[in-house]
Amino acid sequence: MLHFADSLTFSGRKVVAAWAALPFPALPGSWLPDILSAHQRDVPWKLLSSWKEQKVSCCFAQSVVLRGVCKEKPASCPGQPRSPLHSCESPEQVLQQYLHTQFPGAFSTSHVLRQPCDTRPPFPQFFSPLLTSRGFLLDKAQGSSSAGVESIPVLAALQSSPVLHSLLSGLCRDLRARNVRRCSSFFTAGVEQDDFQEALEELKTLSQCYETGFGADGSEDEADSD
């Protein structure tokens, strides 16, 4: 994973963020261009960090994998393609075109796998009753239990993006706000105060590598400098 993250980072960046759609929001029998066309304004995956809700609007580099949604073009699709996504010849091209549209200029790699994610026991059955046994969405629940979900379509992504500026600078502020001198076990473990302060400065510098100059993070930077 460390080497994989390194392949997505440059210009002093060292961290990538994990995103996922679990399950991927697809209806039974739906065609991938139709699914992604419904998410032109906002990507259908969410940040897995415990940090506050973040929306991804741009990124520097990413690797995306989609599993379990590989339905080929329906036989009855006459007429002109409804969008550039519908003119693609394969699910791989559809996903790549979608990423290019959502994140122009970003380095993107993508993979589409037919095999869904297996969710049979001992996988925890925490799914909504609005899912079929194959993890596709229903208009209404067919029962009060989702114990029959055996597999789900999943999209997962690793991204080097400006979102990490907020995450890292927020972590730096939280650490600065704590009086670590009161945590005797922290320094008896071998950490020196000077080393701790140096690590905080390195964390702040790392967070600045993810700034773009176009976000709403100016207030965070000012608070960080106080």
Tab-separated table of C-alpha atoms in Angstrom:
chain	number	residue	atom	x	y	z
A	1	MET	CA	0.000	0.000	0.000
A	2	LEU	CA	2.889	2.371	0.763
A	3	HIS	CA	4.372	1.912	-2.712
A	4	PHE	CA	0.932	2.247	-4.284
A	5	ALA	CA	0.348	5.547	-2.456
A	6	ASP	CA	3.789	6.751	-3.568
A	7	SER	CA	2.767	6.242	-7.193
A	8	LEU	CA	-0.083	8.763	-6.708
A	9	THR	CA	1.893	11.459	-4.897
A	10	PHE	CA	4.375	14.078	-6.095
A	11	SER	CA	5.462	17.663	-5.361
A	12	GLY	CA	6.140	16.934	-1.700
A	13	ARG	CA	2.841	15.109	-1.097
A	14	LYS	CA	2.976	11.826	0.819
A	15	VAL	CA	-0.628	11.044	1.748
A	16	VAL	CA	-3.668	9.806	-0.179
A	17	ALA	CA	-7.300	9.723	0.924
A	18	ALA	CA	-9.544	6.656	0.678
A	19	TRP	CA	-13.048	6.985	-0.758
A	20	ALA	CA	-15.712	4.340	-1.329
A	21	ALA	CA	-19.278	3.682	-2.433
A	22	LEU	CA	-20.381	0.592	-0.536
A	23	PRO	CA	-22.566	-0.471	-2.138
A	24	PHE	CA	-22.237	1.327	-5.449
A	25	PRO	CA	-25.642	2.991	-6.138
A	26	ALA	CA	-26.975	0.875	-8.999
A	27	LEU	CA	-30.423	-0.475	-9.826
A	28	PRO	CA	-30.876	-4.108	-10.923
A	29	GLY	CA	-29.988	-4.461	-14.599
A	30	SER	CA	-28.837	-0.846	-14.892
A	31	TRP	CA	-26.270	0.223	-17.478
A	32	LEU	CA	-23.100	1.887	-16.217
A	33	PRO	CA	-23.398	5.037	-18.420
A	34	ASP	CA	-26.905	5.607	-17.014
A	35	ILE	CA	-25.645	5.212	-13.433
A	36	LEU	CA	-22.752	7.627	-13.797
A	37	SER	CA	-24.779	10.119	-15.826
A	38	ALA	CA	-26.997	10.532	-12.760
A	39	HIS	CA	-23.933	11.676	-10.777
A	40	GLN	CA	-22.543	14.428	-12.989
A	41	ARG	CA	-22.639	17.076	-10.238
A	42	ASP	CA	-21.271	14.980	-7.413
A	43	VAL	CA	-19.338	11.714	-7.480
A	44	PRO	CA	-21.149	8.731	-5.894
A	45	TRP	CA	-18.442	7.898	-3.357
A	46	LYS	CA	-17.652	9.318	0.079
A	47	LEU	CA	-14.548	9.962	2.151
A	48	LEU	CA	-13.773	7.148	4.606
A	49	SER	CA	-12.021	9.412	7.110
A	50	SER	CA	-13.720	10.320	10.374
A	51	TRP	CA	-13.168	13.998	9.483
A	52	LYS	CA	-16.168	16.178	8.728
A	53	GLU	CA	-18.105	15.617	5.523
A	54	GLN	CA	-16.086	16.600	2.474
A	55	LYS	CA	-16.996	16.851	-1.190
A	56	VAL	CA	-14.358	16.150	-3.781
A	57	SER	CA	-14.250	18.725	-6.582
A	58	CYS	CA	-10.746	18.170	-7.938
A	59	CYS	CA	-7.724	15.989	-7.395
A	60	PHE	CA	-4.099	15.682	-8.453
A	61	ALA	CA	-3.984	11.905	-9.004
A	62	GLN	CA	-6.225	8.932	-8.326
A	63	SER	CA	-6.736	5.221	-8.752
A	64	VAL	CA	-10.309	3.932	-8.964
A	65	VAL	CA	-11.625	0.353	-8.971
A	66	LEU	CA	-15.231	-0.629	-9.707
A	67	ARG	CA	-16.461	-4.143	-8.996
A	68	GLY	CA	-19.703	-5.869	-9.821
A	69	VAL	CA	-21.221	-3.413	-12.347
A	70	CYS	CA	-20.061	-4.489	-15.775
A	71	LYS	CA	-23.280	-4.878	-17.727
A	72	GLU	CA	-22.648	-4.498	-21.428
A	73	LYS	CA	-24.602	-2.165	-23.711
A	74	PRO	CA	-28.272	-3.213	-23.945
A	75	ALA	CA	-29.325	-4.655	-27.277
A	76	SER	CA	-32.192	-2.174	-27.617
A	77	CYS	CA	-30.424	1.207	-27.647
A	78	PRO	CA	-31.338	2.843	-31.005
A	79	GLY	CA	-30.555	6.399	-31.932
A	80	GLN	CA	-27.720	8.732	-31.098
A	81	PRO	CA	-25.766	8.351	-27.812
A	82	ARG	CA	-27.351	10.467	-25.066
A	83	SER	CA	-23.960	11.535	-23.682
A	84	PRO	CA	-20.228	10.910	-24.216
A	85	LEU	CA	-20.511	8.145	-21.615
A	86	HIS	CA	-23.100	6.326	-23.726
A	87	SER	CA	-20.813	6.379	-26.756
A	88	CYS	CA	-18.072	4.416	-24.972
A	89	GLU	CA	-17.599	0.838	-26.099
A	90	SER	CA	-16.717	-0.817	-22.785
A	91	PRO	CA	-17.277	-0.339	-19.021
A	92	GLU	CA	-13.586	0.483	-18.678
A	93	GLN	CA	-13.895	3.323	-21.173
A	94	VAL	CA	-17.068	4.570	-19.464
A	95	LEU	CA	-15.359	4.845	-16.076
A	96	GLN	CA	-12.254	6.455	-17.558
A	97	GLN	CA	-14.368	9.010	-19.469
A	98	TYR	CA	-16.322	9.808	-16.309
A	99	LEU	CA	-13.129	10.388	-14.322
A	100	HIS	CA	-11.710	12.572	-17.100
A	101	THR	CA	-14.890	14.676	-17.073
A	102	GLN	CA	-15.088	15.021	-13.289
A	103	PHE	CA	-11.357	15.597	-12.745
A	104	PRO	CA	-9.897	17.180	-15.896
A	105	GLY	CA	-6.133	17.276	-15.897
A	106	ALA	CA	-5.743	14.739	-13.088
A	107	PHE	CA	-3.647	11.599	-13.465
A	108	SER	CA	-6.226	8.786	-13.296
A	109	THR	CA	-6.026	5.028	-13.468
A	110	SER	CA	-9.146	2.870	-13.383
A	111	HIS	CA	-10.063	-0.806	-13.367
A	112	VAL	CA	-13.429	-2.501	-13.802
A	113	LEU	CA	-13.912	-6.026	-12.462
A	114	ARG	CA	-16.931	-8.221	-13.037
A	115	GLN	CA	-16.702	-9.990	-9.683
A	116	PRO	CA	-18.636	-8.172	-6.916
A	117	CYS	CA	-17.569	-8.024	-3.275
A	118	ASP	CA	-18.647	-11.162	-1.386
A	119	THR	CA	-20.745	-10.266	1.681
A	120	ARG	CA	-21.826	-13.695	2.888
A	121	PRO	CA	-21.165	-14.546	6.574
A	122	PRO	CA	-18.960	-13.785	8.439
A	123	PHE	CA	-19.252	-10.411	6.660
A	124	PRO	CA	-21.432	-8.210	8.944
A	125	GLN	CA	-24.979	-7.842	7.687
A	126	PHE	CA	-25.502	-4.114	8.275
A	127	PHE	CA	-27.155	-3.410	4.936
A	128	SER	CA	-30.402	-1.591	4.282
A	129	PRO	CA	-33.488	-3.649	3.372
A	130	LEU	CA	-33.493	-1.559	0.171
A	131	LEU	CA	-30.914	-3.928	-1.310
A	132	THR	CA	-31.369	-7.099	-3.346
A	133	SER	CA	-29.382	-10.234	-2.544
A	134	ARG	CA	-26.819	-8.978	-5.091
A	135	GLY	CA	-26.539	-5.549	-3.488
A	136	PHE	CA	-28.532	-3.531	-6.031
A	137	LEU	CA	-30.954	-0.789	-4.997
A	138	LEU	CA	-34.719	-1.237	-4.770
A	139	ASP	CA	-37.450	1.384	-4.966
A	140	LYS	CA	-38.949	0.044	-1.741
A	141	ALA	CA	-37.962	-2.515	0.858
A	142	GLN	CA	-39.024	-6.110	0.298
A	143	GLY	CA	-38.716	-7.056	3.953
A	144	SER	CA	-37.473	-5.992	7.366
A	145	SER	CA	-34.133	-7.783	7.139
A	146	SER	CA	-31.127	-7.556	4.838
A	147	ALA	CA	-29.645	-10.874	5.952
A	148	GLY	CA	-29.900	-12.185	2.381
A	149	VAL	CA	-27.318	-9.784	0.875
A	150	GLU	CA	-24.704	-12.138	-0.578
A	151	SER	CA	-22.646	-9.689	-2.645
A	152	ILE	CA	-22.512	-5.997	-3.479
A	153	PRO	CA	-21.103	-3.800	-6.240
A	154	VAL	CA	-18.371	-1.563	-4.855
A	155	LEU	CA	-16.375	1.432	-6.029
A	156	ALA	CA	-13.187	2.323	-4.159
A	157	ALA	CA	-10.741	5.138	-4.835
A	158	LEU	CA	-7.436	6.432	-3.544
A	159	GLN	CA	-6.943	10.120	-4.263
A	160	SER	CA	-4.282	12.730	-3.782
A	161	SER	CA	-6.576	15.758	-3.511
A	162	PRO	CA	-6.961	19.202	-1.879
A	163	VAL	CA	-9.302	17.611	0.676
A	164	LEU	CA	-6.173	16.416	2.460
A	165	HIS	CA	-5.210	20.010	3.210
A	166	SER	CA	-8.207	20.293	5.531
A	167	LEU	CA	-7.602	16.868	7.035
A	168	LEU	CA	-3.911	17.385	7.776
A	169	SER	CA	-4.167	20.997	8.925
A	170	GLY	CA	-7.061	20.024	11.183
A	171	LEU	CA	-4.995	17.248	12.716
A	172	CYS	CA	-2.145	19.695	13.261
A	173	ARG	CA	-4.433	22.163	15.029
A	174	ASP	CA	-5.884	19.453	17.265
A	175	LEU	CA	-2.404	18.338	18.323
A	176	ARG	CA	-1.281	21.898	19.019
A	177	ALA	CA	-4.348	22.461	21.202
A	178	ARG	CA	-3.419	19.610	23.541
A	179	ASN	CA	-1.037	20.089	26.438
A	180	VAL	CA	1.133	17.038	25.863
A	181	ARG	CA	3.257	17.863	28.907
A	182	ARG	CA	0.399	16.517	31.003
A	183	CYS	CA	0.699	13.150	29.270
A	184	SER	CA	3.718	11.757	31.068
A	185	SER	CA	3.490	8.414	29.305
A	186	PHE	CA	3.822	10.222	25.971
A	187	PHE	CA	7.376	11.371	26.712
A	188	THR	CA	8.421	8.411	28.851
A	189	ALA	CA	7.925	6.380	25.681
A	190	GLY	CA	10.978	8.166	24.268
A	191	VAL	CA	9.471	11.144	22.460
A	192	GLU	CA	11.267	14.425	23.107
A	193	GLN	CA	9.438	17.760	23.192
A	194	ASP	CA	11.645	19.166	20.425
A	195	ASP	CA	10.963	16.124	18.257
A	196	PHE	CA	7.247	16.538	18.840
A	197	GLN	CA	7.314	20.199	17.787
A	198	GLU	CA	9.383	19.341	14.726
A	199	ALA	CA	6.846	16.681	13.740
A	200	LEU	CA	4.059	19.260	14.022
A	201	GLU	CA	5.927	21.636	11.712
A	202	GLU	CA	6.456	18.834	9.201
A	203	LEU	CA	2.749	18.001	9.360
A	204	LYS	CA	1.829	21.642	8.726
A	205	THR	CA	4.247	21.809	5.779
A	206	LEU	CA	2.782	18.589	4.389
A	207	SER	CA	-0.750	19.996	4.611
A	208	GLN	CA	0.341	23.057	2.622
A	209	CYS	CA	1.415	20.800	-0.248
A	210	TYR	CA	-2.283	20.089	-0.872
A	211	GLU	CA	-3.373	23.724	-1.157
A	212	THR	CA	-4.677	24.883	-4.510
A	213	GLY	CA	-5.380	28.553	-3.765
A	214	PHE	CA	-8.993	28.206	-4.867
A	215	GLY	CA	-10.584	26.589	-1.809
A	216	ALA	CA	-12.227	28.006	1.263
A	217	ASP	CA	-9.366	27.046	3.559
A	218	GLY	CA	-7.990	30.528	4.187
A	219	SER	CA	-9.598	30.749	7.640
A	220	GLU	CA	-7.985	27.458	8.602
A	221	ASP	CA	-4.582	28.706	7.557
A	222	GLU	CA	-5.005	31.898	9.591
A	223	ALA	CA	-6.089	29.921	12.634
A	224	ASP	CA	-3.160	27.595	12.153
A	225	SER	CA	-0.698	30.489	12.137
A	226	ASP	CA	-1.939	32.047	15.394
